[in-house]
Amino acid sequence: MQDEDFVTIRLTVNGGTHRLVVEPRRLLADALREDLGLTGTNLGCEHGVCGSCTVLVDGQSVRSCLMFAVQANGHEVMTVEGLARGGELHPLQQAFWEKQGLQCGFCTPGFLMTAYELLQHNPNPSEEEIRSALSGNICRCTGYQQIIEAVQSASQAVAGASATVPSGTGA
Amino acid sequence: MTTTTNSHTWIGKDIKRREDPDLLTGRAEYTGDVKLPGMLHAAVLRSPYAHARIVRIDTSAAKKVPGVHAVLTGREATVVLDPLPAFCAEPVVEHAIAVDKVRYAGEAVVAVAAESRYIAEDALELVQIEWEPLPPVIDVLEAMKPDAPKVHENLPSNVVYEHVFIFGDVDGDFARADHIMKRRLRWPRATAAPMEPAGAVCKYDPPSGRMEVWSTTNMLNYVGWLIAGSLKLAPHMVNFYPMYTGGSFGSKHVTSKVIAIAGALSKVTGHPVKFMEDRIDNLAANDAQAADRIYDAELAVTKEGKFLSLRLHAIDDYGAYFVFAITGNTNMMSQISGPYTIGSLENGIKAVLTNKNQQGVFRGAGSDVGNWVLERLVDATSDELGIDGIELRRRNFIQPNQFPYKMPTGNVYDSGNYPGVLDMALQHANLDYWRQEQVRARKLGRYIGIGLATCQQRSTYSATEFWFHNPGPATGLTTTAESVRIGIGPTGGITVTMFSPFWGNSPETVVSQVVGEEFGVDPTTVSVAYEGTSQGLPSAGPGGSRMTVMLSGAVQGAAAKVKEKMYKIAAHLLEASLDDMEVREGRVWVKGTDRSLSLTDIGMKAYWNKFDLPADMESGLEGSFTYDHPYTTAPSEDRKDLGVFYPIMGHAAHIPIVEVDIKTGQVKFLKYLAVHDVGTVVNPRSLQGQIRGGIAQGIGVALYEEVRYSPEGQNLTTTMNDYLVPTVAEVPHIEIYHHVTPSPFTAYGVKGGGEGGRMVAPPAVTRAVEDALKPLGVKIDELPMTPEKIVKWVTQAQAKTP
């Protein structure tokens, strides 16, 4: 591999800025997981169907297995590691815990990021709106119901709380 | 919504899972997250042919790619790798990387280890292979013919196993019957497809001969010594670490192939090597495709609708290898006659090899198929005799006073109340309303259907099911133990160590709640740890819905040992009789007095005050316990009695209400009700999660899921665009009720509930769709009921009725 085949990029991830030297073909998922050690984002299919690897780029959900790291150059990325503040779970994480909206946890980061995006745009979604928003994420364990209940519960928690509720760091 | 009162403090309490915070924050470490200094990444080149001889492989160009450390063909790998472990008695040999011949499209042919997965995949593109294609054997009925090409030349035929089990007077019962229901039924090849594919990181240390393994396998302690043989290592030199696993549903029991590939490459390169399947690897070659059966099924019935005898003959397409032998067929013999008093039965099995990826295990492990076949026959009886399905079931249920109940194969059902479960389902189903709706809708040209299935959900397997299909003396595995260690530290904190990993179930929550119950402490204060195999105690690992039963028993046993020592210390210090000691609320009390010591008081003495201990007592405060299967017996030599091998028997009734759009073939759920009886419930919300997830998978196999092959043997379902698992758009709200009939044989009366949802939903959903299409006369004999099939059935039915 020649040096000119590498590109220097700058990613802001969960509020911190990183300089990376990557091949143009390097997936954003691999840059996050392997280069930055943010292994919370999981790869389930690597062809853009399952949604496990969903992260937010400038507040919009993307499949990090379908996006190159170079495409995120200069942009703000938020991963599941950006949700909790210190030891305190984000209200969405708290609601997923309360309703047990997970079992093996592998798809969960993708669901959390998708649900986070939904609540940013629609703080009080109906069940139909939640189902629609989550329809691109596959979970093989839960049968989804407790995930839906968790998102409903989180939306109420967020709506019921004051503006001091942490909204995550990246978006 | 538990129906019985709970006399326990923590067992049955609906607490949040202990596992979740690490999973929710991305901190839980899965195999794919492991990163070691000098670690290489592997990728595998897969066969484009279903059946072909490898004439020549040229890897020279691949080896020259910068960053590539090793390129291994199957033949080259034999230096460090023997064939994969198999549980079958038949000489079906499988190599992790194919040697000389491939037997399914997707079989591994070359493996590469390189500095990144990108480089490894670059190198694979430069491998040149000369192939001699052979005629593929894809259709199972063709494969059985004597002149069919052979998948394995060393076998006399592709029919690798054939046997007819007969229990009781089947011929006599059939002769006595007034009616015989006959169906040819087709169950589709599905696969677990957990969200995390299988994988392994292996680190070989040449000077010591040790290998460390981080992998997705669930059965660490089985696989450790099995895979050591394949990797030509001493078993005690291989240490498996317990990893968080991203779902298994049976598919990760062994995963020996990924471990063998990573291990071989580590031995060859001297580096740690990671091999993670990608999704295509997983769907094409995970060795966990499931039962693919054609049944000729008959039920002998009296004119009153009493079931006398069951006769099943299965042809099962096992694919190219035979790692678990016919365990998918033996498993269902634990509950083959269902919740009904069927007196005799016959189960004929033809296991056939074809050029497909082989069968492994998928939630239900064949008992899912058995339930579907039996309930299809029950529904057929209801239709043909004109007896309502609810009434028909009531006439045939084993009654609550008949337990423990020995069923025809020799297995025992521990306890149950099947009429009670059905009553509870009907109480919540509001069937009068739905029957009116059905009539109303039909007038408008809409098709609403009501389904019902009442099925067994066996739990807690015994190892005899791995081998009892072979006649002769009992020589196979008979142990499926599970161990825990409980340690109480000097400050009174309790740590429980498990020796099987997390795979999506709730082992940390279960052991915390049982410890809470045993010692009277808050479960959230209990520290839970997992241990690898080098420090390990016997543990068979998750599978066959056993972990809640086995961990509860193991914790109770270990707690008893710890308590015995605590009582001795307390009796000594309080100058009281040993017999008067009891533990509650985290303290040891002299019964009937206000004298007590806290766990901290006792812990401090046990660890730091030797002079205060009874004279002959060793310091420390811990207990280990290996809990053996609570109730298993050997099969008879003639196999007229298979022995007790799956006695902890749950039960469920499902009532789905669907609407079928006959123009598009879409099935929409209007209601889904499930009542499960899995004995004493340890944690309601995690059990409900298991049930709902299982039902989603049951809906999957009923409506969508099928691994499909082209006539040439190409797997047409190697992406998640093609292998369709249910999404949030397909899975309805599921209403769950628990009926509780404790087991007399387990700690606290717990039964396993991990597979029930998937074992009961397929027949219930099938019946609902069939009921919806009843006005058209459609009979359903095969799954999945895809939209195109439903439209086809409707079109055919309409053509028949002018």
mmCIF file of C-alpha atoms in Angstrom, chain B residues 65 217 258 370 383 403 449 474 484 542 550 615 686 691 699 781 802:
data_model
loop_
_atom_site.group_PDB
_atom_site.id
_atom_site.type_symbol
_atom_site.label_atom_id
_atom_site.label_comp_id
_atom_site.label_asym_id
_atom_site.label_seq_id
_atom_site.Cartn_x
_atom_site.Cartn_y
_atom_site.Cartn_z
ATOM 1 C CA VAL B 65 0.171 -9.467 -1.003
ATOM 2 C CA THR B 217 -19.391 -20.800 21.550
ATOM 3 C CA VAL B 258 -14.588 -20.769 13.194
ATOM 4 C CA GLY B 370 -43.118 -32.205 16.145
ATOM 5 C CA ASP B 383 -62.297 -30.554 10.649
ATOM 6 C CA PHE B 403 -48.559 -36.605 36.757
ATOM 7 C CA GLY B 449 -59.078 -16.502 11.124
ATOM 8 C CA ALA B 474 -25.532 -47.041 27.099
ATOM 9 C CA VAL B 484 -21.511 -22.352 40.332
ATOM 10 C CA PRO B 542 -26.960 -23.040 27.725
ATOM 11 C CA MET B 550 -29.714 -25.756 36.208
ATOM 12 C CA ALA B 615 -10.879 -25.765 65.957
ATOM 13 C CA SER B 686 -37.104 -11.679 31.175
ATOM 14 C CA ILE B 691 -41.656 -15.810 25.026
ATOM 15 C CA ILE B 699 -44.138 -16.200 13.165
ATOM 16 C CA ASP B 781 -49.665 -28.638 4.622
ATOM 17 C CA PRO B 802 -66.988 -22.327 -9.944
#
